[in-house]
């Protein structure tokens, strides 16, 4: 296992002198919109993409501006790294002054603040607290998965969760049904990810299939760490299929062998880095280059396999007890539902989708 670094950019604070009066504090969405317009105008002038507003950052920006106003003390958030999840990089500008125009000008005149405004970010959250003749401003910058700026789309209670894995780095991003995202590192670059209930507790956790040698690495919690279960099954270049193929309430790791157009099902897990042995049964399916997925499509508690489009996943998206197909293509999840299909942007094209009941 290797490690991955998450970067906090330069934090910068600035004050613009103004006369003081008795404080009358109030949040100011219109001033937040004005600050956003200034920031994106600067980015456009420098041939940079505009920043999208992410509600999770707005909440933090507003609460921190309130904290500065109440303390009458300009300072950075000491817990900036924990204000949200799923980020690659974060930065923060804070300031106090008479108006948005003068604070923006002061930010751009300061190399540290300007570096954040023009930095490699795609999201922003702004909180402005008005305090008599002055305003307290917190601007939180973030680089993270695409789609977070959309209005959060929720899935029903009990629906299957989706996630994405950046196979180049081994970073996992799991999306809860309410739209919040948690992240952790697990695995090595190139490992093939999956989610499954390996210890029969009803919670899906990470699994990895190392296609170079057929080794399986399973973990029993959605956290960074080493594998709890290790064994090998199948041949190099097989694709893992996680599912409960015998209805015992526990998931196992079967494989699809594209070169033979066959699925190999096994209803047990291995241990101690030993070989698992022969499959319990196998059958023909798909073809060279075909995607095959597994799920409980009729609600009988037993998973079966079926061909699927590229980027295919399965899950019970509407919590009716039956799995249906979903796809992740070009940064867009599309989940088939008994009602209208569900679609939302999340992640980066090229990442690998996973699904399961993660909590």
Short mmCIF file of C-alpha atoms in Angstrom, two decimals, residues 49-282:
data_model
loop_
_atom_site.label_atom_id
_atom_site.label_comp_id
_atom_site.label_asym_id
_atom_site.label_seq_id
_atom_site.Cartn_x
_atom_site.Cartn_y
_atom_site.Cartn_z
CA UNK A 49 -13.14 27.92 -15.62
CA UNK A 50 -15.64 29.51 -13.21
CA UNK A 51 -16.09 28.08 -9.73
CA UNK A 52 -19.35 26.32 -8.89
CA UNK A 53 -21.03 26.89 -5.54
CA UNK A 54 -21.01 23.80 -3.31
CA UNK A 55 -23.57 23.99 -0.52
CA UNK A 56 -21.36 22.11 1.94
CA UNK A 57 -18.70 24.82 1.63
CA UNK A 58 -21.27 27.62 1.90
CA UNK A 59 -22.40 26.27 5.27
CA UNK A 60 -18.83 26.38 6.53
CA UNK A 61 -18.13 29.83 5.06
CA UNK A 62 -21.17 31.31 6.78
CA UNK A 63 -20.52 29.66 10.15
CA UNK A 64 -16.89 30.78 10.15
CA UNK A 65 -17.81 34.36 9.26
CA UNK A 66 -20.27 34.35 12.16
CA UNK A 67 -17.54 33.03 14.46
CA UNK A 68 -15.16 35.82 13.39
CA UNK A 69 -17.83 38.49 13.82
CA UNK A 70 -18.81 37.24 17.27
CA UNK A 71 -15.17 37.17 18.39
CA UNK A 72 -14.36 40.42 16.54
CA UNK A 73 -11.19 38.61 15.49
CA UNK A 74 -10.00 37.82 11.96
CA UNK A 75 -8.70 34.26 11.84
CA UNK A 76 -8.66 31.08 9.77
CA UNK A 77 -10.63 27.95 10.44
CA UNK A 78 -8.19 25.66 12.28
CA UNK A 79 -10.22 22.61 11.13
CA UNK A 80 -10.44 23.53 7.46
CA UNK A 81 -9.54 20.00 6.37
CA UNK A 82 -12.66 18.57 8.02
CA UNK A 83 -15.27 21.04 6.70
CA UNK A 84 -16.28 18.62 3.95
CA UNK A 85 -15.27 15.25 2.50
CA UNK A 86 -14.10 13.99 -0.86
CA UNK A 87 -11.79 16.93 -1.54
CA UNK A 88 -8.45 16.88 -3.32
CA UNK A 89 -7.34 20.38 -2.29
CA UNK A 90 -8.73 23.16 -0.11
CA UNK A 91 -7.90 26.84 0.34
CA UNK A 92 -9.36 29.70 2.37
CA UNK A 93 -9.41 33.49 2.15
CA UNK A 94 -10.82 35.47 5.07
CA UNK A 95 -11.19 39.20 5.39
CA UNK A 96 -12.97 42.07 7.09
CA UNK A 97 -13.71 45.44 5.52
CA UNK A 98 -16.35 47.97 4.49
CA UNK A 99 -17.68 46.26 1.34
CA UNK A 100 -17.22 43.44 -1.13
CA UNK A 101 -15.54 45.66 -3.75
CA UNK A 102 -12.72 46.81 -1.49
CA UNK A 103 -12.18 43.36 -0.01
CA UNK A 104 -11.97 41.79 -3.45
CA UNK A 105 -9.48 44.44 -4.55
CA UNK A 106 -7.42 43.75 -1.42
CA UNK A 107 -7.54 40.00 -2.06
CA UNK A 108 -6.27 40.46 -5.62
CA UNK A 109 -3.50 42.82 -4.47
CA UNK A 110 -2.18 40.10 -2.12
CA UNK A 111 -0.26 37.25 -3.82
CA UNK A 112 -1.51 34.65 -1.35
CA UNK A 113 -5.17 35.59 -1.73
CA UNK A 114 -4.91 35.98 -5.50
CA UNK A 115 -3.32 32.54 -5.73
CA UNK A 116 -6.45 31.06 -4.18
CA UNK A 117 -8.83 33.06 -6.42
CA UNK A 118 -6.92 31.89 -9.50
CA UNK A 119 -6.03 28.47 -8.15
CA UNK A 120 -6.70 24.96 -9.43
CA UNK A 121 -10.18 24.67 -7.91
CA UNK A 122 -13.65 23.89 -9.22
CA UNK A 123 -15.83 24.73 -6.18
CA UNK A 124 -16.29 27.61 -3.79
CA UNK A 125 -18.38 28.43 -0.74
CA UNK A 126 -18.73 32.03 0.44
CA UNK A 127 -20.05 33.31 3.75
CA UNK A 128 -20.58 37.05 4.37
CA UNK A 129 -21.67 38.35 7.76
CA UNK A 130 -22.60 42.04 7.96
CA UNK A 131 -21.63 43.81 11.16
CA UNK A 132 -22.70 47.45 11.07
CA UNK A 133 -20.44 49.27 8.59
CA UNK A 134 -18.19 46.29 7.95
CA UNK A 135 -18.48 42.78 6.61
CA UNK A 136 -16.71 39.58 7.61
CA UNK A 137 -15.98 37.31 4.65
CA UNK A 138 -14.91 33.67 4.41
CA UNK A 139 -14.19 32.16 1.00
CA UNK A 140 -13.51 28.41 0.95
CA UNK A 141 -12.00 27.02 -2.26
CA UNK A 142 -12.06 23.34 -3.14
CA UNK A 143 -10.95 20.99 -5.88
CA UNK A 144 -13.06 17.82 -5.86
CA UNK A 145 -15.19 15.39 -7.91
CA UNK A 146 -17.44 16.87 -10.57
CA UNK A 147 -21.15 17.21 -9.92
CA UNK A 148 -21.04 18.46 -6.33
CA UNK A 149 -22.31 21.86 -7.43
CA UNK A 150 -25.60 20.30 -8.53
CA UNK A 151 -28.55 20.39 -6.18
CA UNK A 152 -28.13 17.25 -4.06
CA UNK A 153 -30.23 14.32 -5.31
CA UNK A 154 -31.32 11.92 -2.60
CA UNK A 155 -32.28 8.28 -2.89
CA UNK A 156 -34.91 6.58 -0.71
CA UNK A 157 -33.98 5.16 2.67
CA UNK A 158 -32.73 1.62 2.11
CA UNK A 159 -31.65 2.23 -1.48
CA UNK A 160 -28.26 1.05 -2.68
CA UNK A 161 -25.40 3.54 -2.44
CA UNK A 162 -22.99 4.25 -5.28
CA UNK A 163 -19.32 5.08 -5.23
CA UNK A 164 -16.37 5.72 -7.49
CA UNK A 165 -12.77 4.62 -7.33
CA UNK A 166 -9.88 6.43 -8.94
CA UNK A 167 -7.93 3.32 -9.96
CA UNK A 168 -4.85 5.42 -10.75
CA UNK A 169 -4.46 6.41 -7.10
CA UNK A 170 -6.57 3.94 -5.10
CA UNK A 171 -8.81 6.70 -3.67
CA UNK A 172 -12.42 5.69 -2.96
CA UNK A 173 -15.39 8.10 -2.94
CA UNK A 174 -18.61 6.66 -1.48
CA UNK A 175 -21.86 8.60 -1.90
CA UNK A 176 -24.56 8.21 0.75
CA UNK A 177 -28.21 8.32 -0.24
CA UNK A 178 -28.46 11.91 1.01
CA UNK A 179 -25.73 13.02 -1.39
CA UNK A 180 -22.86 13.35 1.10
CA UNK A 181 -19.54 11.85 0.07
CA UNK A 182 -16.90 10.15 2.16
CA UNK A 183 -13.43 9.27 0.92
CA UNK A 184 -10.53 7.06 1.91
CA UNK A 185 -7.55 5.35 0.32
CA UNK A 186 -7.50 1.60 -0.21
CA UNK A 187 -5.47 -0.47 -2.63
CA UNK A 188 -2.79 -0.01 -5.22
CA UNK A 189 -3.03 1.72 -8.58
CA UNK A 190 -4.59 -0.63 -11.11
CA UNK A 191 -6.56 -2.78 -8.66
CA UNK A 192 -10.14 -3.54 -9.76
CA UNK A 193 -12.61 -2.35 -7.07
CA UNK A 194 -15.89 -3.80 -5.82
CA UNK A 195 -18.19 -3.52 -2.80
CA UNK A 196 -19.58 -6.50 -0.92
CA UNK A 197 -20.84 -7.72 2.44
CA UNK A 198 -17.89 -9.96 3.25
CA UNK A 199 -18.67 -10.54 6.95
CA UNK A 200 -22.47 -10.92 6.62
CA UNK A 201 -23.32 -7.85 8.75
CA UNK A 202 -25.49 -6.15 6.11
CA UNK A 203 -22.88 -3.48 5.27
CA UNK A 204 -20.95 -3.44 1.98
CA UNK A 205 -17.24 -2.66 2.28
CA UNK A 206 -14.31 -2.46 -0.16
CA UNK A 207 -12.84 -5.31 -2.08
CA UNK A 208 -10.03 -5.38 -4.64
CA UNK A 209 -9.19 -7.81 -7.40
CA UNK A 210 -5.59 -7.61 -8.55
CA UNK A 211 -5.93 -8.59 -12.19
CA UNK A 212 -2.19 -9.15 -12.63
CA UNK A 213 -2.29 -12.28 -10.44
CA UNK A 214 -5.90 -13.01 -9.40
CA UNK A 215 -5.43 -12.01 -5.77
CA UNK A 216 -8.45 -10.80 -3.77
CA UNK A 217 -8.11 -8.24 -0.94
CA UNK A 218 -11.21 -7.60 1.18
CA UNK A 219 -11.73 -5.11 3.99
CA UNK A 220 -14.56 -5.15 6.55
CA UNK A 221 -14.90 -1.40 7.11
CA UNK A 222 -15.19 1.65 4.88
CA UNK A 223 -11.92 3.13 6.06
CA UNK A 224 -8.31 3.25 5.00
CA UNK A 225 -6.27 0.27 6.10
CA UNK A 226 -4.96 -3.15 5.15
CA UNK A 227 -7.04 -6.08 3.93
CA UNK A 228 -8.79 -8.27 6.50
CA UNK A 229 -9.16 -11.19 4.05
CA UNK A 230 -6.67 -12.25 1.39
CA UNK A 231 -6.79 -15.13 -1.10
CA UNK A 232 -6.62 -15.77 -4.82
CA UNK A 233 -9.24 -17.00 -7.23
CA UNK A 234 -9.52 -17.04 -10.98
CA UNK A 235 -7.00 -16.08 -13.64
CA UNK A 236 -5.16 -12.85 -14.41
CA UNK A 237 -7.37 -10.37 -16.29
CA UNK A 238 -10.61 -11.82 -14.86
CA UNK A 239 -13.17 -9.23 -13.71
CA UNK A 240 -14.66 -9.71 -10.22
CA UNK A 241 -18.39 -10.17 -9.61
CA UNK A 242 -19.41 -9.55 -6.00
CA UNK A 243 -22.75 -10.93 -4.85
CA UNK A 244 -24.71 -13.39 -2.71
CA UNK A 245 -25.08 -16.20 -5.25
CA UNK A 246 -26.62 -18.79 -2.89
CA UNK A 247 -28.89 -16.66 -0.68
CA UNK A 248 -26.96 -17.20 2.59
CA UNK A 249 -26.76 -13.47 3.38
CA UNK A 250 -23.03 -13.23 2.62
CA UNK A 251 -21.31 -11.98 -0.51
CA UNK A 252 -18.54 -13.86 -2.28
CA UNK A 253 -16.21 -12.96 -5.14
CA UNK A 254 -16.91 -14.72 -8.43
CA UNK A 255 -15.36 -13.75 -11.77
CA UNK A 256 -16.18 -13.06 -15.39
CA UNK A 257 -13.57 -14.33 -17.87
CA UNK A 258 -13.97 -12.25 -21.00
CA UNK A 259 -11.49 -14.31 -23.03
CA UNK A 260 -13.73 -17.39 -22.60
CA UNK A 261 -17.08 -15.56 -22.34
CA UNK A 262 -17.79 -17.43 -19.09
CA UNK A 263 -18.84 -16.63 -15.56
CA UNK A 264 -17.32 -18.67 -12.72
CA UNK A 265 -19.39 -18.68 -9.50
CA UNK A 266 -18.05 -19.61 -6.07
CA UNK A 267 -20.01 -19.34 -2.81
CA UNK A 268 -17.23 -18.99 -0.26
CA UNK A 269 -14.31 -16.73 0.57
CA UNK A 270 -10.70 -17.81 0.94
CA UNK A 271 -8.15 -17.00 3.63
CA UNK A 272 -4.45 -16.86 4.45
CA UNK A 273 -3.40 -15.80 0.94
CA UNK A 274 -4.15 -19.32 -0.31
CA UNK A 275 -5.88 -20.39 -3.48
CA UNK A 276 -9.63 -20.80 -3.19
CA UNK A 277 -9.94 -23.76 -5.55
CA UNK A 278 -12.33 -24.52 -8.36
CA UNK A 279 -15.57 -22.67 -8.97
CA UNK A 280 -18.82 -24.24 -7.77
CA UNK A 281 -20.24 -23.89 -11.27
CA UNK A 282 -19.74 -21.86 -14.46
#
